[in-house]
Amino acid sequence: MSASFQDICTLLQDYFDALYFCDVEKLERVFHPQAIYATADETPLLYRTMTEYVPVVASRQSPASRNEARRDHIDAIDIAGDNTAVARVRCSIGSRDFVDFLTLVRTDGQWRIIAKVFQIIERQTQE
């Protein structure tokens, strides 16, 4: 396993933890400050900068505090080169499942998410 692959897996685990615990410090470490956050599942298209997104996570009740089951999964990681990769991951918050397409860049020797584009899937029953 390459060092880049392992570094990306670690970053993705930190990403899952940041969302599950609503840990904004960790969230700010995994996202590049200039990252974008978007979904076409909202009307109009939902688009946020990190300055807009981080307070949303900070104000939400964490899935951990509600004892929600963790549903984190890395579907795929595609490394294009030394500084660019993409990951397809899944996680859940409340009654929603998310499929996230995360574009990653490595700057200053560190992998970070530069774009998060995601699909929302409503679950019919809470498990």
PDB file of C-alpha atoms in Angstrom:
ATOM      1  CA  MET A   1       0.000   0.000   0.000  1.00  0.00           C
ATOM      2  CA  SER A   2       1.447   3.363  -1.005  1.00  0.00           C
ATOM      3  CA  ALA A   3       2.062   6.117   1.516  1.00  0.00           C
ATOM      4  CA  SER A   4      -0.370   8.373  -0.389  1.00  0.00           C
ATOM      5  CA  PHE A   5      -3.113   5.756  -0.240  1.00  0.00           C
ATOM      6  CA  GLN A   6      -2.636   5.279   3.500  1.00  0.00           C
ATOM      7  CA  ASP A   7      -2.529   9.071   4.062  1.00  0.00           C
ATOM      8  CA  ILE A   8      -5.811   9.433   2.148  1.00  0.00           C
ATOM      9  CA  CYS A   9      -7.438   6.629   4.168  1.00  0.00           C
ATOM     10  CA  THR A  10      -6.386   8.407   7.371  1.00  0.00           C
ATOM     11  CA  LEU A  11      -7.784  11.703   6.059  1.00  0.00           C
ATOM     12  CA  LEU A  12     -11.090  10.014   5.189  1.00  0.00           C
ATOM     13  CA  GLN A  13     -11.360   8.471   8.652  1.00  0.00           C
ATOM     14  CA  ASP A  14     -10.796  11.942  10.131  1.00  0.00           C
ATOM     15  CA  TYR A  15     -13.504  13.248   7.768  1.00  0.00           C
ATOM     16  CA  PHE A  16     -15.970  10.609   9.006  1.00  0.00           C
ATOM     17  CA  ASP A  17     -15.066  11.366  12.627  1.00  0.00           C
ATOM     18  CA  ALA A  18     -15.488  15.115  12.085  1.00  0.00           C
ATOM     19  CA  LEU A  19     -19.018  14.590  10.762  1.00  0.00           C
ATOM     20  CA  TYR A  20     -20.025  11.978  13.353  1.00  0.00           C
ATOM     21  CA  PHE A  21     -18.820  14.051  16.316  1.00  0.00           C
ATOM     22  CA  CYS A  22     -19.442  17.512  14.721  1.00  0.00           C
ATOM     23  CA  ASP A  23     -15.788  18.242  15.407  1.00  0.00           C
ATOM     24  CA  VAL A  24     -15.182  21.513  13.565  1.00  0.00           C
ATOM     25  CA  GLU A  25     -11.469  21.608  14.380  1.00  0.00           C
ATOM     26  CA  LYS A  26     -11.011  18.255  12.680  1.00  0.00           C
ATOM     27  CA  LEU A  27     -13.316  19.352   9.852  1.00  0.00           C
ATOM     28  CA  GLU A  28     -11.134  22.397   9.227  1.00  0.00           C
ATOM     29  CA  ARG A  29      -8.041  20.171   9.137  1.00  0.00           C
ATOM     30  CA  VAL A  30      -9.451  17.785   6.495  1.00  0.00           C
ATOM     31  CA  PHE A  31     -10.878  20.478   4.216  1.00  0.00           C
ATOM     32  CA  HIS A  32      -8.726  22.930   2.312  1.00  0.00           C
ATOM     33  CA  PRO A  33      -9.734  26.492   3.354  1.00  0.00           C
ATOM     34  CA  GLN A  34     -10.818  27.195  -0.232  1.00  0.00           C
ATOM     35  CA  ALA A  35     -12.871  24.000  -0.586  1.00  0.00           C
ATOM     36  CA  ILE A  36     -16.389  23.960  -1.972  1.00  0.00           C
ATOM     37  CA  TYR A  37     -19.431  22.026  -0.730  1.00  0.00           C
ATOM     38  CA  ALA A  38     -22.291  21.367  -3.139  1.00  0.00           C
ATOM     39  CA  THR A  39     -25.341  19.257  -3.930  1.00  0.00           C
ATOM     40  CA  ALA A  40     -27.971  19.438  -6.646  1.00  0.00           C
ATOM     41  CA  ASP A  41     -30.435  17.677  -4.305  1.00  0.00           C
ATOM     42  CA  GLU A  42     -31.491  21.052  -2.920  1.00  0.00           C
ATOM     43  CA  THR A  43     -33.377  23.662  -4.938  1.00  0.00           C
ATOM     44  CA  PRO A  44     -31.711  25.859  -5.854  1.00  0.00           C
ATOM     45  CA  LEU A  45     -28.341  24.133  -6.038  1.00  0.00           C
ATOM     46  CA  LEU A  46     -26.753  24.206  -2.587  1.00  0.00           C
ATOM     47  CA  TYR A  47     -23.244  25.637  -2.727  1.00  0.00           C
ATOM     48  CA  ARG A  48     -21.194  26.667   0.279  1.00  0.00           C
ATOM     49  CA  THR A  49     -17.703  27.828   1.007  1.00  0.00           C
ATOM     50  CA  MET A  50     -15.926  26.517   4.101  1.00  0.00           C
ATOM     51  CA  THR A  51     -16.697  29.815   5.850  1.00  0.00           C
ATOM     52  CA  GLU A  52     -20.398  29.011   5.336  1.00  0.00           C
ATOM     53  CA  TYR A  53     -20.231  25.238   5.907  1.00  0.00           C
ATOM     54  CA  VAL A  54     -18.252  24.980   9.163  1.00  0.00           C
ATOM     55  CA  PRO A  55     -20.845  26.924  11.256  1.00  0.00           C
ATOM     56  CA  VAL A  56     -23.584  24.580   9.966  1.00  0.00           C
ATOM     57  CA  VAL A  57     -21.708  21.577  11.349  1.00  0.00           C
ATOM     58  CA  ALA A  58     -20.901  23.448  14.574  1.00  0.00           C
ATOM     59  CA  SER A  59     -24.586  24.162  15.210  1.00  0.00           C
ATOM     60  CA  ARG A  60     -25.903  20.653  14.544  1.00  0.00           C
ATOM     61  CA  GLN A  61     -26.466  17.991  17.164  1.00  0.00           C
ATOM     62  CA  SER A  62     -23.872  15.318  16.542  1.00  0.00           C
ATOM     63  CA  PRO A  63     -24.880  11.819  15.473  1.00  0.00           C
ATOM     64  CA  ALA A  64     -22.612  10.583  18.297  1.00  0.00           C
ATOM     65  CA  SER A  65     -24.681  12.437  20.914  1.00  0.00           C
ATOM     66  CA  ARG A  66     -27.795  10.659  19.585  1.00  0.00           C
ATOM     67  CA  ASN A  67     -26.012   7.287  19.669  1.00  0.00           C
ATOM     68  CA  GLU A  68     -26.599   6.793  15.945  1.00  0.00           C
ATOM     69  CA  ALA A  69     -25.027   3.765  14.340  1.00  0.00           C
ATOM     70  CA  ARG A  70     -22.011   4.656  12.252  1.00  0.00           C
ATOM     71  CA  ARG A  71     -22.413   3.956   8.570  1.00  0.00           C
ATOM     72  CA  ASP A  72     -19.071   5.136   7.185  1.00  0.00           C
ATOM     73  CA  HIS A  73     -17.630   3.444   4.144  1.00  0.00           C
ATOM     74  CA  ILE A  74     -14.943   4.150   1.581  1.00  0.00           C
ATOM     75  CA  ASP A  75     -16.186   2.875  -1.783  1.00  0.00           C
ATOM     76  CA  ALA A  76     -13.192   3.884  -3.901  1.00  0.00           C
ATOM     77  CA  ILE A  77     -10.038   5.955  -4.000  1.00  0.00           C
ATOM     78  CA  ASP A  78      -8.495   6.914  -7.321  1.00  0.00           C
ATOM     79  CA  ILE A  79      -5.069   8.532  -7.152  1.00  0.00           C
ATOM     80  CA  ALA A  80      -4.319  10.495 -10.317  1.00  0.00           C
ATOM     81  CA  GLY A  81      -0.801  11.502  -9.355  1.00  0.00           C
ATOM     82  CA  ASP A  82       1.350  12.910  -6.605  1.00  0.00           C
ATOM     83  CA  ASN A  83      -1.065  15.708  -5.720  1.00  0.00           C
ATOM     84  CA  THR A  84      -4.549  14.802  -6.986  1.00  0.00           C
ATOM     85  CA  ALA A  85      -7.039  12.092  -6.016  1.00  0.00           C
ATOM     86  CA  VAL A  86     -10.753  11.451  -5.778  1.00  0.00           C
ATOM     87  CA  ALA A  87     -12.670   9.373  -3.244  1.00  0.00           C
ATOM     88  CA  ARG A  88     -16.229   8.058  -3.273  1.00  0.00           C
ATOM     89  CA  VAL A  89     -17.463   7.581   0.279  1.00  0.00           C
ATOM     90  CA  ARG A  90     -20.734   6.994   2.102  1.00  0.00           C
ATOM     91  CA  CYS A  91     -21.950   8.046   5.530  1.00  0.00           C
ATOM     92  CA  SER A  92     -25.213   8.692   7.365  1.00  0.00           C
ATOM     93  CA  ILE A  93     -26.606  11.484   9.502  1.00  0.00           C
ATOM     94  CA  GLY A  94     -30.078  11.080  10.980  1.00  0.00           C
ATOM     95  CA  SER A  95     -32.467   9.653   8.405  1.00  0.00           C
ATOM     96  CA  ARG A  96     -30.227  10.603   5.497  1.00  0.00           C
ATOM     97  CA  ASP A  97     -27.550   8.597   3.748  1.00  0.00           C
ATOM     98  CA  PHE A  98     -24.959  10.508   1.771  1.00  0.00           C
ATOM     99  CA  VAL A  99     -22.826   9.521  -1.197  1.00  0.00           C
ATOM    100  CA  ASP A 100     -19.913  11.946  -1.284  1.00  0.00           C
ATOM    101  CA  PHE A 101     -17.535  12.544  -4.145  1.00  0.00           C
ATOM    102  CA  LEU A 102     -14.468  14.115  -2.576  1.00  0.00           C
ATOM    103  CA  THR A 103     -11.743  15.673  -4.706  1.00  0.00           C
ATOM    104  CA  LEU A 104      -8.441  15.717  -2.869  1.00  0.00           C
ATOM    105  CA  VAL A 105      -5.308  17.767  -3.374  1.00  0.00           C
ATOM    106  CA  ARG A 106      -1.964  17.504  -1.675  1.00  0.00           C
ATOM    107  CA  THR A 107      -0.448  20.849  -0.793  1.00  0.00           C
ATOM    108  CA  ASP A 108       2.529  21.398   1.485  1.00  0.00           C
ATOM    109  CA  GLY A 109       2.826  17.607   1.773  1.00  0.00           C
ATOM    110  CA  GLN A 110      -0.693  17.179   3.201  1.00  0.00           C
ATOM    111  CA  TRP A 111      -3.811  15.702   1.576  1.00  0.00           C
ATOM    112  CA  ARG A 112      -6.975  17.801   1.978  1.00  0.00           C
ATOM    113  CA  ILE A 113     -10.465  17.874   0.494  1.00  0.00           C
ATOM    114  CA  ILE A 114     -10.838  20.676  -2.049  1.00  0.00           C
ATOM    115  CA  ALA A 115     -14.378  19.774  -3.212  1.00  0.00           C
ATOM    116  CA  LYS A 116     -17.294  17.835  -1.766  1.00  0.00           C
ATOM    117  CA  VAL A 117     -20.187  17.110  -4.127  1.00  0.00           C
ATOM    118  CA  PHE A 118     -22.808  14.793  -2.726  1.00  0.00           C
ATOM    119  CA  GLN A 119     -26.084  12.936  -3.228  1.00  0.00           C
ATOM    120  CA  ILE A 120     -28.689  12.734  -0.450  1.00  0.00           C
ATOM    121  CA  ILE A 121     -30.686   9.515  -0.043  1.00  0.00           C
ATOM    122  CA  GLU A 122     -33.578   9.624   2.426  1.00  0.00           C
ATOM    123  CA  ARG A 123     -33.939   6.431   4.461  1.00  0.00           C
ATOM    124  CA  GLN A 124     -37.512   5.261   5.062  1.00  0.00           C
ATOM    125  CA  THR A 125     -36.929   3.898   8.550  1.00  0.00           C
ATOM    126  CA  GLN A 126     -34.443   4.809  11.241  1.00  0.00           C
ATOM    127  CA  GLU A 127     -32.411   1.753  12.316  1.00  0.00           C
TER     128      GLU A 127
END
